[in-house]
Short mmCIF file of C-alpha atoms in Angstrom, two decimals:
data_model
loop_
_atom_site.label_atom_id
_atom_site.label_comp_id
_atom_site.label_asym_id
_atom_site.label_seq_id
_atom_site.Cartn_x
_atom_site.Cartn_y
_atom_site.Cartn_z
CA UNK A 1 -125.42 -54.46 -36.88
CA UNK A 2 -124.56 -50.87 -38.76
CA UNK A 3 -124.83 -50.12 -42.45
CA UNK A 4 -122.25 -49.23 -44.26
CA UNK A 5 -123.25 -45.22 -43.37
CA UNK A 6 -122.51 -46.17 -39.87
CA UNK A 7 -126.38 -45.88 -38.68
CA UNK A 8 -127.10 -48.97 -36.36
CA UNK A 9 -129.99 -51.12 -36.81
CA UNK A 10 -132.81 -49.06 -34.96
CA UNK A 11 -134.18 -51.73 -32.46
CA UNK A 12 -134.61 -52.48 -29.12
CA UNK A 13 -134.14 -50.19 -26.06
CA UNK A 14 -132.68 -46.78 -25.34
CA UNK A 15 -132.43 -45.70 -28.95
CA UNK A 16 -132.00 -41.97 -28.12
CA UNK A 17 -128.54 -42.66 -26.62
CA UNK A 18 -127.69 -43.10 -29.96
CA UNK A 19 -123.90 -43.78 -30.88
CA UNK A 20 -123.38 -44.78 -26.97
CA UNK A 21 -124.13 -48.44 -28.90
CA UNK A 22 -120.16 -48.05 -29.45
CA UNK A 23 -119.44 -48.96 -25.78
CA UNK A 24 -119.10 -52.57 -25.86
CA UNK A 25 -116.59 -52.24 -28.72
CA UNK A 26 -114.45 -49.89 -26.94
CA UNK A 27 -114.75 -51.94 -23.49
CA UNK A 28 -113.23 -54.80 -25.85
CA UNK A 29 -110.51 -52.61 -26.63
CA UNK A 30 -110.12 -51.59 -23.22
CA UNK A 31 -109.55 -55.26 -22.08
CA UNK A 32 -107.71 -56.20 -24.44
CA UNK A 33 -110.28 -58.71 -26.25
CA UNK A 34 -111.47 -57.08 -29.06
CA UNK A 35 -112.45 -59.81 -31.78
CA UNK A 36 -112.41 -56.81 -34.94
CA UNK A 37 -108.92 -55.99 -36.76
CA UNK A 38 -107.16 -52.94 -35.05
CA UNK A 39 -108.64 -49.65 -36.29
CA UNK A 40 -111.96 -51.09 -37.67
CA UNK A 41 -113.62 -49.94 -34.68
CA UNK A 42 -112.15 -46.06 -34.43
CA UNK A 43 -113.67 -46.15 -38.61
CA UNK A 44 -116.91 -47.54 -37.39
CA UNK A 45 -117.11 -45.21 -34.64
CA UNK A 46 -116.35 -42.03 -37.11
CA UNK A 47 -118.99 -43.52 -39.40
CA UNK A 48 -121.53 -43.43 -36.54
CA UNK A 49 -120.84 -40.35 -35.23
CA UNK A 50 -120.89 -38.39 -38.69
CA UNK A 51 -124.12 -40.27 -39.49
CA UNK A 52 -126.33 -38.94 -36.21
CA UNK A 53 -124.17 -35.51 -36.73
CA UNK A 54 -124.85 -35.03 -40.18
CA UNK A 55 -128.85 -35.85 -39.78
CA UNK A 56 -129.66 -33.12 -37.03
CA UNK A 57 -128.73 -34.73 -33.36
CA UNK A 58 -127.57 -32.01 -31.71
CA UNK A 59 -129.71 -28.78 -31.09
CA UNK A 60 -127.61 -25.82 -29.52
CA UNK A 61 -124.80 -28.14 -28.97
CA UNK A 62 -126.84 -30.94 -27.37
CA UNK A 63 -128.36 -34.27 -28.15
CA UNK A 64 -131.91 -34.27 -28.38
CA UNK A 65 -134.19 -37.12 -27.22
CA UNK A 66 -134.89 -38.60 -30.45
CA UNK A 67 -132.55 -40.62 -33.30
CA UNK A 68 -132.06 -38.06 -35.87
CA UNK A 69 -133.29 -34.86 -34.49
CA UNK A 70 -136.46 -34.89 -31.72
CA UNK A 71 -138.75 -37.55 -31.89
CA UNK A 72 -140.94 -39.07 -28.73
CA UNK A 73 -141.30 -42.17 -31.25
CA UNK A 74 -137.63 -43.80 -29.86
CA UNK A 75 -138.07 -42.52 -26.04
CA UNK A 76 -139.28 -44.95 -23.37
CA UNK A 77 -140.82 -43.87 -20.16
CA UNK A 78 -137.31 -43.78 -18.34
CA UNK A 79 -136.10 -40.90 -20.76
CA UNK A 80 -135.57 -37.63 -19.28
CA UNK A 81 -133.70 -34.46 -20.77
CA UNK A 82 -130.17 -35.60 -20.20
CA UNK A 83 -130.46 -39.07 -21.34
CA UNK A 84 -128.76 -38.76 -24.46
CA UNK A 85 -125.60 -38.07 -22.49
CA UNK A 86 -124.88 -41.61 -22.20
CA UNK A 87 -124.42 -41.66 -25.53
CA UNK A 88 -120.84 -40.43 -24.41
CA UNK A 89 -120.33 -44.16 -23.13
CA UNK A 90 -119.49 -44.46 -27.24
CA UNK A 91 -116.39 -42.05 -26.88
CA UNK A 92 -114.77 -44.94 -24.27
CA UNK A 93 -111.82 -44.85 -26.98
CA UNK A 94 -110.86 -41.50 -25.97
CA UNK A 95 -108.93 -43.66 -22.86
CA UNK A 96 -106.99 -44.77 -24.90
CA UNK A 97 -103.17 -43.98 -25.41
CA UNK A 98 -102.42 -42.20 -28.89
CA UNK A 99 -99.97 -45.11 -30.00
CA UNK A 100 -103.07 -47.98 -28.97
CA UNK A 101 -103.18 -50.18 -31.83
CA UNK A 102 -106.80 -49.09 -32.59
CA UNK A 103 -105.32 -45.73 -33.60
CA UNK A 104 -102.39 -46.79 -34.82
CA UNK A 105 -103.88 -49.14 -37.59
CA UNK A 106 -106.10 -46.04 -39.11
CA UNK A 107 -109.35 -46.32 -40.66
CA UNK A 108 -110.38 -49.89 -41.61
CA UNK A 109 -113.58 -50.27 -43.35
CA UNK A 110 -114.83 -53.69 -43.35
CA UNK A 111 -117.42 -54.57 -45.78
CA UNK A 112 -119.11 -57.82 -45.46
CA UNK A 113 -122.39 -58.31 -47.07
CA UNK A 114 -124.80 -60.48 -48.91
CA UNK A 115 -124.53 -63.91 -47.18
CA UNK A 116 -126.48 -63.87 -43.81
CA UNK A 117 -125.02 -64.29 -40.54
CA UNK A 118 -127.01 -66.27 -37.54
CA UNK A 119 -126.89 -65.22 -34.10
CA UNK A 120 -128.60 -68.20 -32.55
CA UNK A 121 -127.96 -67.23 -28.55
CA UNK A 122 -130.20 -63.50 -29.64
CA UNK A 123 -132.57 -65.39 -32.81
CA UNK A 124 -131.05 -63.18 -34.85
CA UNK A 125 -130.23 -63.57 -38.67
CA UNK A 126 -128.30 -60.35 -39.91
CA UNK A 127 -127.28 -59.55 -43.25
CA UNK A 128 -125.90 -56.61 -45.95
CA UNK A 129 -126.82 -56.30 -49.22
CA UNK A 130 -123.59 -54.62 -51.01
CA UNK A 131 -125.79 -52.21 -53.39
CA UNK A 132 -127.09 -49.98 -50.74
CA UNK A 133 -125.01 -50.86 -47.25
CA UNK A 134 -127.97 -51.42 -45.84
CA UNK A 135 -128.10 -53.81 -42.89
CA UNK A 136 -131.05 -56.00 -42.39
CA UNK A 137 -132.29 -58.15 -39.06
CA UNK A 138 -134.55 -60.72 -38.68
CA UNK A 139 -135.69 -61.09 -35.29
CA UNK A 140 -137.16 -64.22 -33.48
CA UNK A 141 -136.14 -63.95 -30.16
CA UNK A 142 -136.62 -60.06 -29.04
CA UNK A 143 -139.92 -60.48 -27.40
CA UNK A 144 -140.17 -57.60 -25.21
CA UNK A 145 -142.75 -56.50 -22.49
CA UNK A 146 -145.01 -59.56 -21.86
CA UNK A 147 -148.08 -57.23 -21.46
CA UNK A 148 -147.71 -54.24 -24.66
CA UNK A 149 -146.77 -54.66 -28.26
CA UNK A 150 -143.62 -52.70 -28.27
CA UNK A 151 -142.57 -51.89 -31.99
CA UNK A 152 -139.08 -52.31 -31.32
CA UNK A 153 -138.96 -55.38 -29.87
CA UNK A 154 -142.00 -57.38 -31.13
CA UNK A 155 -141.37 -56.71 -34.93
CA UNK A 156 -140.07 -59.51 -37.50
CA UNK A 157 -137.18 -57.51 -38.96
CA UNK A 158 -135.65 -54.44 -38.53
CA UNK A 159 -132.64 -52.61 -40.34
CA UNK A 160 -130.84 -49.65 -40.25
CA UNK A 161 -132.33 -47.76 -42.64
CA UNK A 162 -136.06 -47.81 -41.50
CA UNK A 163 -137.64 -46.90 -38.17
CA UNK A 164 -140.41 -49.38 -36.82
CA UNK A 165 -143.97 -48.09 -37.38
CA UNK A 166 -145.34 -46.61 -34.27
CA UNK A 167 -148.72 -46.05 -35.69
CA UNK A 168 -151.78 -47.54 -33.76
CA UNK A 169 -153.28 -50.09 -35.28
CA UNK A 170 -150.62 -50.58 -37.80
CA UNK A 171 -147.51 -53.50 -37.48
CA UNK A 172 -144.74 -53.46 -40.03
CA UNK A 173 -143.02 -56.66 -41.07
CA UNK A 174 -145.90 -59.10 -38.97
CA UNK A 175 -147.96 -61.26 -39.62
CA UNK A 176 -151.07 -60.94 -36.91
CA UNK A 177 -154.52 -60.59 -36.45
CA UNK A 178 -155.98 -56.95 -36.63
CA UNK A 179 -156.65 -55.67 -33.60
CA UNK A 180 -154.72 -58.84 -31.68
CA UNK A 181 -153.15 -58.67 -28.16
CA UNK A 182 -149.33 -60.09 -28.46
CA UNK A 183 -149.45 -63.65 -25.90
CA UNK A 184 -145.89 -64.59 -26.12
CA UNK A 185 -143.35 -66.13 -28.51
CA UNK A 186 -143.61 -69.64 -28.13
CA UNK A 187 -140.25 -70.61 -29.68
CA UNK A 188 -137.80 -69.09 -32.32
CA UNK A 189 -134.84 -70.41 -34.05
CA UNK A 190 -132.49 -68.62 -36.49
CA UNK A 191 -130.56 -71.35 -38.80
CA UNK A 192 -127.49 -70.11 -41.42
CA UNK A 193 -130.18 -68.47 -43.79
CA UNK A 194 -133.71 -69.02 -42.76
CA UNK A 195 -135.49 -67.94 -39.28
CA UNK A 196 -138.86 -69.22 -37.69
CA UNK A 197 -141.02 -68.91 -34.67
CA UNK A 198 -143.97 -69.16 -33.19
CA UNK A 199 -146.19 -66.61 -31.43
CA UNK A 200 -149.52 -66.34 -29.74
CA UNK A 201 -152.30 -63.91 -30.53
CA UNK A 202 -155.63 -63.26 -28.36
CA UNK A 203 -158.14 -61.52 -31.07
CA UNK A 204 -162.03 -61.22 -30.64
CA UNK A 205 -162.26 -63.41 -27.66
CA UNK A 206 -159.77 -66.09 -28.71
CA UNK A 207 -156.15 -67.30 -28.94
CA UNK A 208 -154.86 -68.25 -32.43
CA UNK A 209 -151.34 -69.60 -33.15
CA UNK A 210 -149.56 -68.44 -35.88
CA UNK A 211 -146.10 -70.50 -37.10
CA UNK A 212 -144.15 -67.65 -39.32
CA UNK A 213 -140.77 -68.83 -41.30
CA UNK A 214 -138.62 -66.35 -43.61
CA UNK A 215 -135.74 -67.70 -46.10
CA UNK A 216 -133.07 -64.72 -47.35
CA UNK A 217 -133.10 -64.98 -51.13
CA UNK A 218 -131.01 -62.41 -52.97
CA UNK A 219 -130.87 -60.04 -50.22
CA UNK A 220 -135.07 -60.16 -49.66
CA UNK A 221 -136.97 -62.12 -47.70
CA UNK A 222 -139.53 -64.81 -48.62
CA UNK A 223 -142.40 -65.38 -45.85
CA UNK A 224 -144.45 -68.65 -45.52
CA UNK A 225 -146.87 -68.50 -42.68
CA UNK A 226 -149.61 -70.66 -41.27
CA UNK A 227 -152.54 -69.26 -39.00
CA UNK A 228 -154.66 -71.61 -36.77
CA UNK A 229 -157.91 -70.77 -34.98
CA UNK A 230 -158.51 -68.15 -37.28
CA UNK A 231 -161.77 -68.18 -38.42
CA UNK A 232 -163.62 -65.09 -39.40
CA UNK A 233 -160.16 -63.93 -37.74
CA UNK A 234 -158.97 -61.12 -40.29
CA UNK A 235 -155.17 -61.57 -40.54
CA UNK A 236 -152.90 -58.81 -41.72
CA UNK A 237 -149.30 -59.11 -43.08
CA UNK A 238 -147.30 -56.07 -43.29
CA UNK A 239 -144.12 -54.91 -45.09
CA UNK A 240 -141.30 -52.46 -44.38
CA UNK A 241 -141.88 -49.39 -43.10
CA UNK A 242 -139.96 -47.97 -45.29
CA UNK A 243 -138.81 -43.67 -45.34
CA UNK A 244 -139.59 -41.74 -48.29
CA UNK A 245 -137.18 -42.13 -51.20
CA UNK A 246 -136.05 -45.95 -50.51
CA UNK A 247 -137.51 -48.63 -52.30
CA UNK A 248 -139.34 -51.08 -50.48
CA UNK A 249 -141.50 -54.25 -51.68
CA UNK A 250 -144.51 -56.66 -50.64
CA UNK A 251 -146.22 -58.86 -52.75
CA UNK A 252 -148.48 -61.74 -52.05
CA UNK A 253 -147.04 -65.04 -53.60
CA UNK A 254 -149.89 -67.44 -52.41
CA UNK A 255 -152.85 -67.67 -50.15
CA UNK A 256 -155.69 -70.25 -49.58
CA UNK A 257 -157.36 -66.59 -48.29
CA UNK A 258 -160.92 -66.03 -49.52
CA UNK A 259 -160.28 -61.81 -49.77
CA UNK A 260 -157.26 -59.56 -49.66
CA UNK A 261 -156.94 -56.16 -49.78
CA UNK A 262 -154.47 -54.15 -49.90
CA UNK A 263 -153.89 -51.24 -47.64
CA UNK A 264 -151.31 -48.18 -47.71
CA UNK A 265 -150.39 -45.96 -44.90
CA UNK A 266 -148.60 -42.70 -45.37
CA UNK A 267 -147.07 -40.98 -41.67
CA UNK A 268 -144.08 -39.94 -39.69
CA UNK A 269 -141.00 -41.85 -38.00
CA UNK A 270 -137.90 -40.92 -36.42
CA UNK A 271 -136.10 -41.16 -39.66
CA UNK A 272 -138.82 -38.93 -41.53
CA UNK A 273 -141.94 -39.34 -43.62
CA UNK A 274 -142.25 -43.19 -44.08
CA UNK A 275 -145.11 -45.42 -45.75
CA UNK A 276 -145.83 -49.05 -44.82
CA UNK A 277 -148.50 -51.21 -47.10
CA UNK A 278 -149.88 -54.23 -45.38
CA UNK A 279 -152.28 -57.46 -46.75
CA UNK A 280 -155.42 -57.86 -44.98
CA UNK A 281 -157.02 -61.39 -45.58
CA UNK A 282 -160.10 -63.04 -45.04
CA UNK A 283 -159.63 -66.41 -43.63
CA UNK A 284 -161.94 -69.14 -45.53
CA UNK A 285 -162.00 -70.90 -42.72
CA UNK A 286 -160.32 -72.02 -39.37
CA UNK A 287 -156.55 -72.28 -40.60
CA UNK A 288 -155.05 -69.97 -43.19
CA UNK A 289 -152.15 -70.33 -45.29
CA UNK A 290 -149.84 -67.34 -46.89
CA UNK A 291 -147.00 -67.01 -48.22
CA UNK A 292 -145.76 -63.45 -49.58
CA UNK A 293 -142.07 -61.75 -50.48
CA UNK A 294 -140.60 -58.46 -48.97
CA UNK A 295 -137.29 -56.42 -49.88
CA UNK A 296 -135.89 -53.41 -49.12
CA UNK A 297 -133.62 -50.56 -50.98
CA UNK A 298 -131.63 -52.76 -54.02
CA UNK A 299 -133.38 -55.80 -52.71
CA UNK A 300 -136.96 -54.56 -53.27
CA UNK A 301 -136.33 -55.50 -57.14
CA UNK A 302 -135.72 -59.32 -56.35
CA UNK A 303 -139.42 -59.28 -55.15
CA UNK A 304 -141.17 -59.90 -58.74
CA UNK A 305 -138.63 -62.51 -59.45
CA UNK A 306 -139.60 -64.14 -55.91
CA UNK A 307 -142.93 -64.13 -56.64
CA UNK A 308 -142.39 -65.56 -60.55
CA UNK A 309 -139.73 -67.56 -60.31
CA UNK A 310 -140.23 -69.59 -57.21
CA UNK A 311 -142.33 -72.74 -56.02
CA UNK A 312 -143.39 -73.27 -52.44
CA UNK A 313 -144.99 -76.72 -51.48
CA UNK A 314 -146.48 -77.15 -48.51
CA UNK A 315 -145.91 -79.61 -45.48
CA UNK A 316 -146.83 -80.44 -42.00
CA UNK A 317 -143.65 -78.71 -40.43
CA UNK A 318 -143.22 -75.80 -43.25
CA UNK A 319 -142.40 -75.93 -46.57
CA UNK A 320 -140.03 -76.92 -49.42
CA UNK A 321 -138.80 -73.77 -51.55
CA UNK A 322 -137.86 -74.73 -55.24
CA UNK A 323 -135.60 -71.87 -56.84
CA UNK A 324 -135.54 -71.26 -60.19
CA UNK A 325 -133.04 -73.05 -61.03
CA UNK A 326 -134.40 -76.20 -59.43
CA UNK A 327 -132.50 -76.02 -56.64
CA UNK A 328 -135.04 -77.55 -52.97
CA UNK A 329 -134.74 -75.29 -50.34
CA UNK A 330 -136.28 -76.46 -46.67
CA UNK A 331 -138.09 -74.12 -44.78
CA UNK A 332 -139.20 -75.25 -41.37
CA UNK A 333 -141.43 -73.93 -38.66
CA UNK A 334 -141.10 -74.37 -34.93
CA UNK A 335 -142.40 -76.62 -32.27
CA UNK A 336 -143.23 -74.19 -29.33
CA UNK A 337 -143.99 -75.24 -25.90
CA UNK A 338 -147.43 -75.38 -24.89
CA UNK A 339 -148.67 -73.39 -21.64
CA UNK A 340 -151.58 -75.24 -20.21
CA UNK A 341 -152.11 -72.75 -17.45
CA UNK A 342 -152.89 -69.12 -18.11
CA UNK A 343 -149.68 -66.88 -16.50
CA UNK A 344 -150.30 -64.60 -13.45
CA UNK A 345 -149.06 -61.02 -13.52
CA UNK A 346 -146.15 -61.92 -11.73
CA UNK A 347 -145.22 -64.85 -13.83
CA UNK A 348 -145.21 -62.51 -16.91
CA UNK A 349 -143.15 -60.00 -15.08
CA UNK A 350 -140.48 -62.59 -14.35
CA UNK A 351 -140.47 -63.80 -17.54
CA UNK A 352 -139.64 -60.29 -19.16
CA UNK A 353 -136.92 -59.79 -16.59
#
């Protein structure tokens, strides 16, 4: 969950206590349990801290509330002035005796990249492509607060090189309805190199379903999606939201659409100025089809060859992926439990806790 500069991936909660993510390896240390060779953690834990150092954390000897320097993008209504101090929960190490084997060992630097790794218990798939260190997460689990659309829970994929767009109106690496009210993930399921789920959308008056699938293929990811009770729904599909300077890639592969356009936003994130493009299309009728490629950094390349070089055909349950060099490739969607009552307020509540 850190590239290879020792930035973790930026999801989830409490990103401005930054390099406190350590903890849990240090606790492991602590007990005794630690699953990681001695010394890889003390080298991940320099590589994290010289990261957030090196990019502006500290004002006047401080942490700011932000990631890199300030930023009210990352902070969640329970961050006050001196939350970044728990970020000192990272420095747990420091208990440690001088001769502890996690000292002892020095620096370890283990780099393990390129095939994907599945974290079923989370829906997580997580993988590093070698060329850039960049780590990359596909998410179908997070589903954060039942009621708002939280960027950095709610989002498809996240790495740690890119910052979640925070932009109204705007959804990086989605596929939804403009304008559409988040109802729930049905069901999710990460498998050894493919991911899928399901997820409910209330737009103009009405709930549609959309099934979404992604399959890693040399370090980028191809997306097969299928929208029902969509009509005269528009349905947008975005890419990475990507910071100035790294490459980043969409491109439509197929659609049974009867209009896209293409759409480009320039703004801000925590990591800097950042630009997300997105696919808006016009349903033809009450189910829509897509399927489209994204990549990111020294993946964004293997995009075009995606889009040339490979054959999706369609069926009931998701797809079959032909590679170029013939090789079949299932890609399944989920079956996701149907609510036939609407949820009260407290129902959602308890389901978020």
């Amino acid at each position: 969950l850190f590239g290879d500069d020792g930035c973790p991936v930026a999801m989830g909660r409490s990103l401005t206590y930054r390099f406190g993510v350590l903890a849990p390896f240090w606790m492991a240390e602590l007990e005794g349990c630690s699953p990681l060779p001695p010394g890889e953690v003390a080298s991940l834990t320099a590589r994290c801290l010289e990261y957030f150092l090196s990019h502006g954390a500290m004002e006047d000897e401080l942490l700011t509330l932000g990631w890199h320097g300030p930023s009210a993008s990352v902070l969640q209504p329970y961050n006050k002035p001196g939350s970044p101090l728990w970020a000192t929960k990272g420095l747990l190490g420091l208990l440690l005796p001088a001769d502890h084997p996690a000292w002892s060992a020095g620096k370890a630097h283990g780099r393990v990249g390129d095939a994907p790794t599945t974290h079923p218990t989370p829906g997580f798939l997580t993988w590093k492509h070698l060329d850039d260190g960049i780590t990359r997460l596909i998410n179908v689990g997070s589903d954060g607060h039942p009621c708002e659309d939280d960027p950095l829970y709610r989002r498809s994929a996240y790495s740690s090189a890119t910052m979640p767009c925070t932009t109204p109106g705007w959804r990086d690496q989605s596929v939804a309805p403009l304008g559409g009210l988040h109802r729930g993930r049905d069901a999710g399921v990460a498998r050894p190199d493919s991911a899928a789920d399901r997820v409910r959308w209330a737009a103009l008056g009405r709930e549609c379903v959309i099934d979404h699938a992604m399959l890693v293929l040399e370090g980028a990811e191809l997306h097969i999606a299928r929208c029902q009770g969509v009509v005269a729904m528009p349905i947008a599909v975005g890419g990475w939201h990507a910071p100035t300077g790294l490459p980043s890639a969409l491109q439509l592969i197929a659609t049974d659409a009867q209009r896209v356009v293409r759409e480009r936003l320039d703004d801000g994130s925590a990591v800097g100025p950042s630009s997300l493009e997105r696919l808006v299309l016009s349903p033809s009728g009450n189910e829509l089809h897509v399927r489209w490629a994204t990549g990111l950094g020294a993946a964004a390349p293997a995009v075009e060859k995606l889009v040339g070089g490979v054959h999706v055909t369609w069926r009931d349950s998701g797809a079959d992926v032909v590679l170029p060099d013939g090789t079949r490739r299932p890609l399944a969607f989920v079956t996701g439990r149907r609510r036939w009552v609407p949820e009260t307020a407290a129902q959602r509540v308890y389901r978020w806790l």
